[in-house]
Structure formats: C-alpha cells, structure tokens
Coordinates of C-alpha atoms in Angstrom, one line a residue:
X187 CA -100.3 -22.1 119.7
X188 CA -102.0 -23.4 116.6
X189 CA -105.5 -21.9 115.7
X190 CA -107.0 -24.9 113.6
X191 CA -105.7 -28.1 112.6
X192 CA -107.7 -29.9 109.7
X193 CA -107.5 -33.6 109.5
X194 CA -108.4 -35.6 106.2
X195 CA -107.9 -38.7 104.6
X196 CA -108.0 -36.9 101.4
X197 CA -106.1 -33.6 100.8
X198 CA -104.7 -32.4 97.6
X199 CA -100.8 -32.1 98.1
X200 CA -98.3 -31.7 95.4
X201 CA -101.1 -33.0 92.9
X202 CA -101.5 -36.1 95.0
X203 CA -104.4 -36.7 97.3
X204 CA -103.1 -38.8 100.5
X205 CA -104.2 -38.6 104.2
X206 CA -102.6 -35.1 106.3
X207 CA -103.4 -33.1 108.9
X208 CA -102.9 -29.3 108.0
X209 CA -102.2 -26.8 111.4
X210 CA -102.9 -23.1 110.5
X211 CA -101.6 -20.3 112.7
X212 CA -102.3 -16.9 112.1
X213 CA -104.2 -17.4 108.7
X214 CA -101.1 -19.4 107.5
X215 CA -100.2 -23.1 107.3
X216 CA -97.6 -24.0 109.5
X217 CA -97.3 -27.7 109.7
X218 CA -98.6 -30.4 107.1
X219 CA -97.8 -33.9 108.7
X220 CA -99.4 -37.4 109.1
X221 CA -102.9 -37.3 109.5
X222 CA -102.6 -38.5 113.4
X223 CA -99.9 -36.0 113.9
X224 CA -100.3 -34.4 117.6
X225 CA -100.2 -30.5 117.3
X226 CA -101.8 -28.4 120.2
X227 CA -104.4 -26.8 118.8
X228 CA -107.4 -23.8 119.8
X229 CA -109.4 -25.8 117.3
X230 CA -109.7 -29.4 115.3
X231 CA -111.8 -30.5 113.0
X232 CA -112.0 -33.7 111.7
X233 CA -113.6 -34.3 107.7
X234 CA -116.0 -36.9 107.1
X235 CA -114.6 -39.4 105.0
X236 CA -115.3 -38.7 101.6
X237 CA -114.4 -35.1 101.8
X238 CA -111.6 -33.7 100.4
X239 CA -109.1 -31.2 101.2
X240 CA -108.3 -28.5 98.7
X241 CA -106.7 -24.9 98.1
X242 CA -109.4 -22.7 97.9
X243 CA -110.8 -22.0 94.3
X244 CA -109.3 -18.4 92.4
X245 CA -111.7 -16.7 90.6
X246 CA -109.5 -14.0 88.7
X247 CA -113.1 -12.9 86.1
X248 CA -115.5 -11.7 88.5
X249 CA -117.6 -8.7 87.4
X250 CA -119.1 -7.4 91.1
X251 CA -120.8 -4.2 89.1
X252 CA -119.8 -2.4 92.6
X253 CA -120.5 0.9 93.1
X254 CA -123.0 2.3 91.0
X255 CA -125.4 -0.5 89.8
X256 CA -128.0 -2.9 91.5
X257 CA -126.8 -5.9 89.6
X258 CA -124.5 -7.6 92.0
X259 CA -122.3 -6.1 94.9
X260 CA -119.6 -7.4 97.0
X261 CA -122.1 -8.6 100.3
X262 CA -123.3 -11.2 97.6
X263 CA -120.7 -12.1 94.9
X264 CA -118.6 -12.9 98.0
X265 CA -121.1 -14.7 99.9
X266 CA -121.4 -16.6 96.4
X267 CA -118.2 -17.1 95.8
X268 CA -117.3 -18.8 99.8
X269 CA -120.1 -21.1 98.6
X270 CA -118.5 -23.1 96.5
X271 CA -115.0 -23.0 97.7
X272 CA -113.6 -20.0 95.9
X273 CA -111.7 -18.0 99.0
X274 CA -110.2 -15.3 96.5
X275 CA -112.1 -12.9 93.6
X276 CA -111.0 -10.6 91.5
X277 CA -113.0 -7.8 90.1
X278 CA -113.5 -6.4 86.6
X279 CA -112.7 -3.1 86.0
X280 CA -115.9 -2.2 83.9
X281 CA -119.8 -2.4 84.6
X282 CA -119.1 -0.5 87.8
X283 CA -119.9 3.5 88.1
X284 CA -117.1 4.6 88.3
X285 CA -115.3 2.2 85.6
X286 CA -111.6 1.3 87.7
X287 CA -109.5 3.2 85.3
X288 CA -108.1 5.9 87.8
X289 CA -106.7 5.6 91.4
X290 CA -109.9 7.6 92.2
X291 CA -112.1 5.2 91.0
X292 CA -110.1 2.0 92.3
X293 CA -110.7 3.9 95.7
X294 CA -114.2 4.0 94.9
X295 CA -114.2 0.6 94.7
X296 CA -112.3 -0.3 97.5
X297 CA -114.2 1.5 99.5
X298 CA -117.7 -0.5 98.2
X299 CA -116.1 -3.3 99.2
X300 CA -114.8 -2.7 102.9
X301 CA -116.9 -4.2 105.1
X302 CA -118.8 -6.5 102.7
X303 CA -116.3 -9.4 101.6
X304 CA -116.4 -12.8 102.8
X305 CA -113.7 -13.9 100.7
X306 CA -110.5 -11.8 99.6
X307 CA -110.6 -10.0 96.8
X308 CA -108.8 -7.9 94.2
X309 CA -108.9 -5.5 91.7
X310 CA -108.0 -5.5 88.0
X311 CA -107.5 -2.0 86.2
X312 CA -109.0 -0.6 82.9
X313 CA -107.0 0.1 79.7
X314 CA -109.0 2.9 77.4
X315 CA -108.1 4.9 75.0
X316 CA -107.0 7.9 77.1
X317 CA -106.0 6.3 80.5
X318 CA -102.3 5.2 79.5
X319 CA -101.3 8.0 81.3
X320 CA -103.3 6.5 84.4
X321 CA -101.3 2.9 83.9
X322 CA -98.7 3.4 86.3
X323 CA -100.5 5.0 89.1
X324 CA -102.8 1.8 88.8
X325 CA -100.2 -0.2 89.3
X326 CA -98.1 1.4 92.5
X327 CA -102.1 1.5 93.9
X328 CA -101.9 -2.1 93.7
X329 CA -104.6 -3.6 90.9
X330 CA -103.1 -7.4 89.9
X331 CA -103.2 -6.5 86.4
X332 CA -104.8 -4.5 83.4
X333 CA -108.1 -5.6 81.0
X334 CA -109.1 -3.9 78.0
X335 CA -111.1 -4.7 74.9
X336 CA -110.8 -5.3 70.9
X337 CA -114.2 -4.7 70.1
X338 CA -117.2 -2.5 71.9
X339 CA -117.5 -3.6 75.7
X340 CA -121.1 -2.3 75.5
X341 CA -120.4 0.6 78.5
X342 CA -119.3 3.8 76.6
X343 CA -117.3 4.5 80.0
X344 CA -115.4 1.6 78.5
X345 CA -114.2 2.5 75.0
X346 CA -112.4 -0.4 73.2
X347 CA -108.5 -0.4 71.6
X348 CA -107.6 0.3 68.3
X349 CA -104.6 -1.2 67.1
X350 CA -102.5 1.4 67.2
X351 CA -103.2 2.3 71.2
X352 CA -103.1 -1.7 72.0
X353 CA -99.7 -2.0 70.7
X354 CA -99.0 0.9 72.9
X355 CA -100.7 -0.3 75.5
X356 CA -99.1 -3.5 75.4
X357 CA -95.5 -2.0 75.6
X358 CA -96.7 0.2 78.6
X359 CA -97.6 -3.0 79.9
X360 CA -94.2 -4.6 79.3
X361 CA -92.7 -1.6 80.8
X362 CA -94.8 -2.1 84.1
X363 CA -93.7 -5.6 84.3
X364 CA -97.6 -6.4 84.7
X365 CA -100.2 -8.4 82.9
X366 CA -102.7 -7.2 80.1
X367 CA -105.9 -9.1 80.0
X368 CA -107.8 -9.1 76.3
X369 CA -111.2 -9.2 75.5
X370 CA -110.1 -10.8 72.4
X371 CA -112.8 -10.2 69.6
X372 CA -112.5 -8.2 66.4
X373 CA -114.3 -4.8 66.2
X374 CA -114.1 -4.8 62.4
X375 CA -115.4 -9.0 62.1
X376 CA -118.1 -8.1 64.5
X377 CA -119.3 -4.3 62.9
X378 CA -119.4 -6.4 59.4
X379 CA -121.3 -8.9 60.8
X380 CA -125.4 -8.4 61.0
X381 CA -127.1 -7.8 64.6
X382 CA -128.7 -10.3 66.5
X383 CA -132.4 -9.8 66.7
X384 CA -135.4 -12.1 67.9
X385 CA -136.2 -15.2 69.7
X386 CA -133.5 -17.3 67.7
X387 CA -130.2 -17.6 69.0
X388 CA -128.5 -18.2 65.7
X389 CA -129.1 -14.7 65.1
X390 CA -127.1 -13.9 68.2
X391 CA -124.5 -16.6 67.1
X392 CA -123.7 -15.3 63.8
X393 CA -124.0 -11.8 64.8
X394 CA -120.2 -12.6 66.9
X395 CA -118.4 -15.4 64.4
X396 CA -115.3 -17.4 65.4
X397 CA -113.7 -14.8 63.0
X398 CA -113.9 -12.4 65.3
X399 CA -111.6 -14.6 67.7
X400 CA -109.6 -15.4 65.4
X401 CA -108.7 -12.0 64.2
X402 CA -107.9 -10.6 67.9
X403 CA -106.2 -13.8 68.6
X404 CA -103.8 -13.0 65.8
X405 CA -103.4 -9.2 66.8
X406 CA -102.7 -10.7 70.7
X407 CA -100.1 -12.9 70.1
X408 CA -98.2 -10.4 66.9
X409 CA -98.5 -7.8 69.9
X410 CA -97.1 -10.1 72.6
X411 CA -94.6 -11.3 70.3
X412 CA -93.3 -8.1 69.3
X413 CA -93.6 -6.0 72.6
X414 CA -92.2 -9.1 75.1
X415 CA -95.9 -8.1 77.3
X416 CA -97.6 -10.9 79.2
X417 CA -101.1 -10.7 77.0
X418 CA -103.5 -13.1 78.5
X419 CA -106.7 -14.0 76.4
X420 CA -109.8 -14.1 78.1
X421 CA -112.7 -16.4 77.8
X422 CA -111.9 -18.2 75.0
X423 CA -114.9 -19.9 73.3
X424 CA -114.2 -20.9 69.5
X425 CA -111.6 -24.1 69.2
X426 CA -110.1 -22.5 65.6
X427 CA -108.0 -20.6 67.7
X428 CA -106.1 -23.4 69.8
X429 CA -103.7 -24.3 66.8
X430 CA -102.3 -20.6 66.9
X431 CA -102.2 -20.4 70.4
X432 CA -100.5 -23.3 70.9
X433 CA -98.1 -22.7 68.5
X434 CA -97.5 -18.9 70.0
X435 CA -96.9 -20.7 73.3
X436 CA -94.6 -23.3 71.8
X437 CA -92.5 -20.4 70.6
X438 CA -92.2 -18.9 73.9
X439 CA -94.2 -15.9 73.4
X440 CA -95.9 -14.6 76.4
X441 CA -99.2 -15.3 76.1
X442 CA -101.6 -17.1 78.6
X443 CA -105.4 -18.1 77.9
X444 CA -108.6 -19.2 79.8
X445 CA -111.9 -20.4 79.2
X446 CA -115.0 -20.6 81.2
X447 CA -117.6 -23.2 82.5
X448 CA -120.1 -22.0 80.1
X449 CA -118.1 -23.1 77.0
X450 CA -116.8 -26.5 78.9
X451 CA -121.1 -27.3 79.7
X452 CA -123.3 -25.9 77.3
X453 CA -123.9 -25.9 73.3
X454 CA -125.5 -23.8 71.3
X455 CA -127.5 -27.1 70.3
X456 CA -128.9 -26.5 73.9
X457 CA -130.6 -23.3 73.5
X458 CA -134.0 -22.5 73.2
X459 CA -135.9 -20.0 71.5
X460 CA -136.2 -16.6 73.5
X461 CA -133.5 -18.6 76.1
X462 CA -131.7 -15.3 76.4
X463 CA -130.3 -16.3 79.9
X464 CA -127.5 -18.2 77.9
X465 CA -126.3 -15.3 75.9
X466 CA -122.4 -13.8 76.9
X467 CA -119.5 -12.7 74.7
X468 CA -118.2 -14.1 73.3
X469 CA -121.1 -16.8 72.4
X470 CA -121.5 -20.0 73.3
X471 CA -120.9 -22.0 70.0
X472 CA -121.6 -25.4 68.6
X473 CA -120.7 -29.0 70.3
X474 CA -118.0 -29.1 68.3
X475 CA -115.7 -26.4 70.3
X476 CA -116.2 -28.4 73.6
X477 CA -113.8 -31.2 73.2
X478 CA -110.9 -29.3 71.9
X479 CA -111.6 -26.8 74.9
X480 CA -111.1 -30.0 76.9
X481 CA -108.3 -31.1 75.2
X482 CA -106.3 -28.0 75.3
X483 CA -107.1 -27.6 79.4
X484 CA -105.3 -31.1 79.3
X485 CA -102.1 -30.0 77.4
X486 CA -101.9 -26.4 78.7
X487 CA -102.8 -24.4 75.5
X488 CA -105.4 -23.1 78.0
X489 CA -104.6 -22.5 81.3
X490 CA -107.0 -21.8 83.4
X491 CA -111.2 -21.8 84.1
X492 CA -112.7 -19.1 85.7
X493 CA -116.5 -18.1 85.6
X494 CA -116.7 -15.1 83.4
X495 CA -119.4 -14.3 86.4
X496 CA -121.4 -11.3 84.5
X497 CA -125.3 -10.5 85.9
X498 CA -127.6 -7.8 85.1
X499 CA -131.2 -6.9 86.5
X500 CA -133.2 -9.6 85.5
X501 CA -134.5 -6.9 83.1
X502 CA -132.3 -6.4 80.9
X503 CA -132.4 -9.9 79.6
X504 CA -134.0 -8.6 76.7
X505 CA -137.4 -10.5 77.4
X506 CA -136.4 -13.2 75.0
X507 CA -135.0 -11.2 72.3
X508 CA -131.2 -11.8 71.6
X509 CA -131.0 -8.2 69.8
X510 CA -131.7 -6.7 73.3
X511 CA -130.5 -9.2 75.9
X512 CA -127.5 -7.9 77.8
X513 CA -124.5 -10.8 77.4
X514 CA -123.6 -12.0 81.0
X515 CA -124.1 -15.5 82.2
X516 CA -124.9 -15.6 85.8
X517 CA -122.7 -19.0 87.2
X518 CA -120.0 -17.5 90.6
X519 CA -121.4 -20.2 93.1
X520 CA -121.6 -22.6 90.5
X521 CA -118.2 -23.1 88.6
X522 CA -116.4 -25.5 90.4
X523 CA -119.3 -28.2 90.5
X524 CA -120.2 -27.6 87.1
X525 CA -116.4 -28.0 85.8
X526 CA -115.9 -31.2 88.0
X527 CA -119.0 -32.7 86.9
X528 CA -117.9 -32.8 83.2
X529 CA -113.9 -33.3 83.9
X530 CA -114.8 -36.3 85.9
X531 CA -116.8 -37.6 83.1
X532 CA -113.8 -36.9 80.8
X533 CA -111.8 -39.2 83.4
X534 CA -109.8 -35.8 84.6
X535 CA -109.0 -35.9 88.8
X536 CA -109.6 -33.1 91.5
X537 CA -105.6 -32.5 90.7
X538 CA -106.4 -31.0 87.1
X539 CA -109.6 -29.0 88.4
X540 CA -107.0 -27.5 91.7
X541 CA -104.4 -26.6 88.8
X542 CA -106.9 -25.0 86.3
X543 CA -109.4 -22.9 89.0
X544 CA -106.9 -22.6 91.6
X545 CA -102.9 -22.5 91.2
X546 CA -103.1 -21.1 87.6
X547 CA -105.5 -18.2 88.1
X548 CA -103.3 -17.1 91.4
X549 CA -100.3 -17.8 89.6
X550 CA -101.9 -15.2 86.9
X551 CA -102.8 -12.4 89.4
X552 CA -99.9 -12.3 91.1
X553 CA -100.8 -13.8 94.3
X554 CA -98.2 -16.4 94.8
X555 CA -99.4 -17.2 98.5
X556 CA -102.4 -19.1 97.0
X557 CA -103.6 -21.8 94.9
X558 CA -101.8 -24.7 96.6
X559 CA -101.7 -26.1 100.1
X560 CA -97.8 -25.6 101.5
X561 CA -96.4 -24.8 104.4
X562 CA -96.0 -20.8 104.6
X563 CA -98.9 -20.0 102.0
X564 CA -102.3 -19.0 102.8
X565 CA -104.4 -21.1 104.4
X566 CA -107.3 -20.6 102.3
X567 CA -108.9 -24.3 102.2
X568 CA -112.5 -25.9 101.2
X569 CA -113.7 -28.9 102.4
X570 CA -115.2 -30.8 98.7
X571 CA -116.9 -33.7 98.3
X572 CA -116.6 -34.6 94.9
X573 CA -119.6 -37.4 94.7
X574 CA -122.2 -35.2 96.5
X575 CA -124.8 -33.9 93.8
X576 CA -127.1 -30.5 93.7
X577 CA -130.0 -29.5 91.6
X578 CA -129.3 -26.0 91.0
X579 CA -132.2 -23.5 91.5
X580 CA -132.1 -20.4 91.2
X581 CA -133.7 -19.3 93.5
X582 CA -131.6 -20.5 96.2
X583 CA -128.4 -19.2 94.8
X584 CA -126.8 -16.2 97.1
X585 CA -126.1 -14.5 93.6
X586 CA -128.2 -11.2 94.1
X587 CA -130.0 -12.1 91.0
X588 CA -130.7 -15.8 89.9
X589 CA -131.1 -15.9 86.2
X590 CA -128.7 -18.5 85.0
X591 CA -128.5 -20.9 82.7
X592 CA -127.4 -23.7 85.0
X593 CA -131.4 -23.7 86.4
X594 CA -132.4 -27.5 86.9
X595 CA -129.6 -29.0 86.4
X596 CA -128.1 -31.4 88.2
X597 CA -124.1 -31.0 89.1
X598 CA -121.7 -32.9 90.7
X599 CA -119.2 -31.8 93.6
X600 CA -120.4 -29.7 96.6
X601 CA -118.9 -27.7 98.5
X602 CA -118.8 -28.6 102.9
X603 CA -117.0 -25.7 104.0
X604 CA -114.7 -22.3 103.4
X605 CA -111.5 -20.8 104.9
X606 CA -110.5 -18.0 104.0
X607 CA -107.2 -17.4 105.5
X608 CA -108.0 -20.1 108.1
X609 CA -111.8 -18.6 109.8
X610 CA -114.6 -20.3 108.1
X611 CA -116.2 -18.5 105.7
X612 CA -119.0 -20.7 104.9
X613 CA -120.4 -23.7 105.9
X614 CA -123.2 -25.8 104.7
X615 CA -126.0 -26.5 106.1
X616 CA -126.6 -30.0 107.6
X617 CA -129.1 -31.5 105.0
X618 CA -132.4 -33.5 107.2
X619 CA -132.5 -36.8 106.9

C-alpha cells in the first residue's frame, strides 16, 4: 500500500517542471507517473495550482551551536529549516561545547539532537592542529566530511591550520576518501591587516581584504592539486578568486566551492552605521562581487548556495561596534526565498536554484539518496510557490534568535509545505482572507 501520493501540475523532474503524481511508501518514492495516474493510496494530496513540486532544499553550512551554548539548538534550527523547504542540515563542527573533533564529542552532539529534529540532519567533523590522529575515528562514526580553518575561527577550542599541518591534513583526507571543507582566508593577510573598530563598516571591511581569499584560495587548490584531496571552499565572497578557481577546476583538480545568500543579496553599499547585524567572515564586499558570484553559479565555478546560518545571543552583536560584533549572519528559514527572489530577476528557473541548494550540496555530503525527485530516493519534498511574497520580520522567524539582516525585506518564493522522508514536517498556516 502506498502512504502518500502527491499530485502537481508542476514538479521539478530531470530539470524540467511538467505535471506528475509522486507515490511514497515507506519514506521513499516509489512511482512517479502521469498526474492522473491511479495508485491506492493511505493518503492524497492534491497542490494548488501554482505550487510547485521540489526535492527538498540541502543545507550542508548550518552552525546549530548544540550543546553548550544558548545561541541556537536543534528544536529551532530544524523547525527553521522545515520552514522553508530544507528537509536535510548539516552541522558545523565548532561554536558547540564540546567542538565535534572526537567521537566523544560527535556523541555529545548526537545526543543534543535526538529528540529535537524536524528535519534530518548530519554532522561534519573538526580538523585542528592535534586531532589528525582523531580523523579516522570520525569518519567510521559517520560525520559527511571534515572543516577546518586558514585563519583564527574566533573559538580557541578551534585553533586554525598552518600550512604545514593542512597539507597534512589534506593527504589524511585523501587517504580517508572523504571531503575537507576550508575556511579559506589567510591568517598572515588578515594579522597584517588593522582591526575593525566603530560604527563604520569599512573598518570591518578592510580589516578582512579579498587578499586574504585570495591567498588561502591559492594554498587550497596547490594542496588539492598536489595531495589528489577533495578540498571544497567555503563561503566564497570576493569575485578575484573565480578566475583561479575556474581554472583549477578546468584542470581537473579536486576542488569544489560555494557561496551564500548573503553575498548573492546584500552590498556593502547597503550597510549602515553601527548595522552590525550584517557582519560574517568572510565580509560582505562591494556591488561589484555580486554579478560574477552570479555568473560563476551559472557556469559551475561555484557549485552550490547554502546559508552560512551563524547566530549568537543578540548580545554579542557588539552594540553597533564592528570591532566587537561577533560575525554570524542569522538567514536558515530564509535562504531559499532570498536566493529565488534575485535568480528570478537574473532570468535563472526553479531548475538552477534545485541544482545549486539541493542536488549539489547532497551530492557534497555524501548523501546520494537526496537532492532530486527519482524513483528509489528519499522522499523529502516541499510544496513552493515561487510568486508568493513575504516581508520578513524578525520576530516571526522560528530562528531562536531573530537578528538578521533580511528584516523588512520583502522576498519572493514561499514555502506551502515539508516532507521529510514523506510525513510532513511543516505546513503553513492558511493566511485569512
């Protein structure tokens, strides 16, 4: 017997949207068919015209901060994240007490969030200076992959690679047959550079210049190149380091990249004095980065989108002073409206958006039953209508704490409803006429 069969006149299929009627069984989909296909079914639901089908959105940089701190937490990230259509999560390894850089302490985690999730989720594992050692352990415990940083993370549970012990890191990696994730900015560039300090983001700005990419880009793809490790850059923000990306890639060097919503929406033209609620790491820089961003989405320099979701306590925000604001943008429920609403301005279809925040970042973790609707994958769906609009306030969002920069604006593409292999997850409230 079926569970749930889901009948649209839109559903993203083999990067085509066309009319089907998906049956699930078991938290898998069996059938896809003609959208008046008969199937005997527990359950049927029918979408309103207007909505569209899709594989549930994969969010593969999500920092939960679970245990140990009161800045996010499974209950909520999760209950964010079924929001707007993201069915799977996975969690940064630092800004949690312990940092996930043992077994012990990716147990710890594990056992924060058992119970809590409303979405799946999983787990990547720290690189430090003295955990290599711990690498393999990691790995038969089951994280998707391995982070670690080229300059100061900011947690002194989370010290930063040298050169020497990322090279060495990186052929550990390649040994493990696993995936390193690089926090790809330059100690050196950013310790020469002066702190931020004040009301005026430029300060902030210059205190972390596209050098400081460009540098750790280099050392990323030399490392990759010489140790045969998949080295995947993360959140890239400064366009001077497409050209050698793309060329690395051309090559056939293993080396993968993403970007985030943030850098895709906002400017540093855009921010205020004391606006410290727009301040993350790498920065967000000047117009001119957005439309080679863009452009390399479109011919795969970068791969992927995913949120770079990092809050604090409202607190530590620095009270308008860059020099002391913590750098985390707050944006997990928001990413796929506020990615759609500019790709659709920039003539880009649901197709490009599925590829970049669904089947890439799966593709990237490891989890190959995802990403795409198919008979025999996962049936982890959302319901989108791509011309419904939101004005985003804060206060509404499920994110345990609401500072973002995304306040008042107003985004297009809302989410109906979330399975997460096939039980609903999340469904929207009927709005009153």
């Amino acid at each position: 017997m079926i569970d749930l069969v889901l009948r649209a006149e839109r559903v993203l299929l083999d990067g085509e949207l066309r009319a089907a009627s998906v049956a699930i069984a078991g938290g898998t989909v069996v059938d896809v068919a003609p959208v008046d296909a008969h199937h005997r079914a527990v359950t049927e639901t029918v979408l309103p015209p207007g909505i569209v089908l899709l594989p549930g959105f994969v969010d593969t940089h999500v920092h939960v901060n679970d245990p140990g701190t009161d800045w996010e937490g499974f209950a909520t990230a999760t209950a964010a994240a079924a929001a707007a259509g993201i069915t799977t999560l996975v969690d940064m390894p630092l800004d949690s007490v312990p940092v996930t850089t043992t077994v012990a302490a990716l147990r710890a985690k594990q056992a924060a969030a058992a119970g809590n999730c409303r979405v799946a989720v999983g787990y990547w594992g720290g690189v430090v200076p003295d955990n290599l050692g711990d690498l393999a352990a990691l790995a038969a415990a089951g994280v998707a992959g391995f982070k670690c940083f080229l300059a100061d993370s900011g947690n002194p549970d989370f010290g930063h690679l040298d050169t020497a012990r990322f090279r060495s890191a990186a052929a550990r990696i390649a040994e493990l047959d696993s995936v390193l994730l690089v926090h790809a900015e330059s100690h050196a560039v950013i310790d020469a550079s002066a702190p931020p300090s004040g009301v005026d983001y430029a300060s902030f700005l210059e205190s972390r210049p596209p050098a400081a990419e460009e540098d750790a880009v280099a050392l990323v793809i030399e490392t990759a190149r010489d140790t045969g490790a998949h080295l995947h850059v993360v959140h890239v923000s400064s366009a001077t380091v497409l050209p050698a990306l793309a060329q690395a890639k051309r090559e056939g060097i293993r080396v993968s990249a993403e970007t985030c919503p943030h850098y895709l929406t906002f400017a540093a033209e855009d921010v205020g004095d004391g606006a410290t609620e727009y301040t993350a790491c790498p920065p967000i820089r000047h117009d001119r980065n957005r439309e080679p961003l863009w452009a390399a989405l479109l011919d795969g320099t970068v791969d992927m989108v995913v949120s770079d979701h990092s809050p604090c306590a409202p607190e530590l925000k620095g009270d308008g002073d860059f020099g002391r604001a913590f750098g985390g943008i707050s944006s997990l429920q928001l990413g796929p409206s506020a990615v759609w609403s500019h790709a659709a301005e920039r003539g880009f279809g649901l197709a490009e958006v599925s590829r970049w925040m669904a089947e890439r970042p799966a593709a990237l973790a490891g989890l190959a039953d995802r990403g795409r609707i198919a008979v025999g994958l996962r049936a982890d769906l959302c319901a989108f209508d791509p011309d419904g609009t939101d004005v985003v306030d804060g206060t509404r969002l499920l994110h345990r704490h609401r500072v973002t920069p995304y306040d008042g604006m107003t985004l297009r593409g809302t989410n109906a409803q979330t399975w997460v292999a096939g039980r609903s997850a999340y469904q929207r409230a009927a709005v009153a006429a």
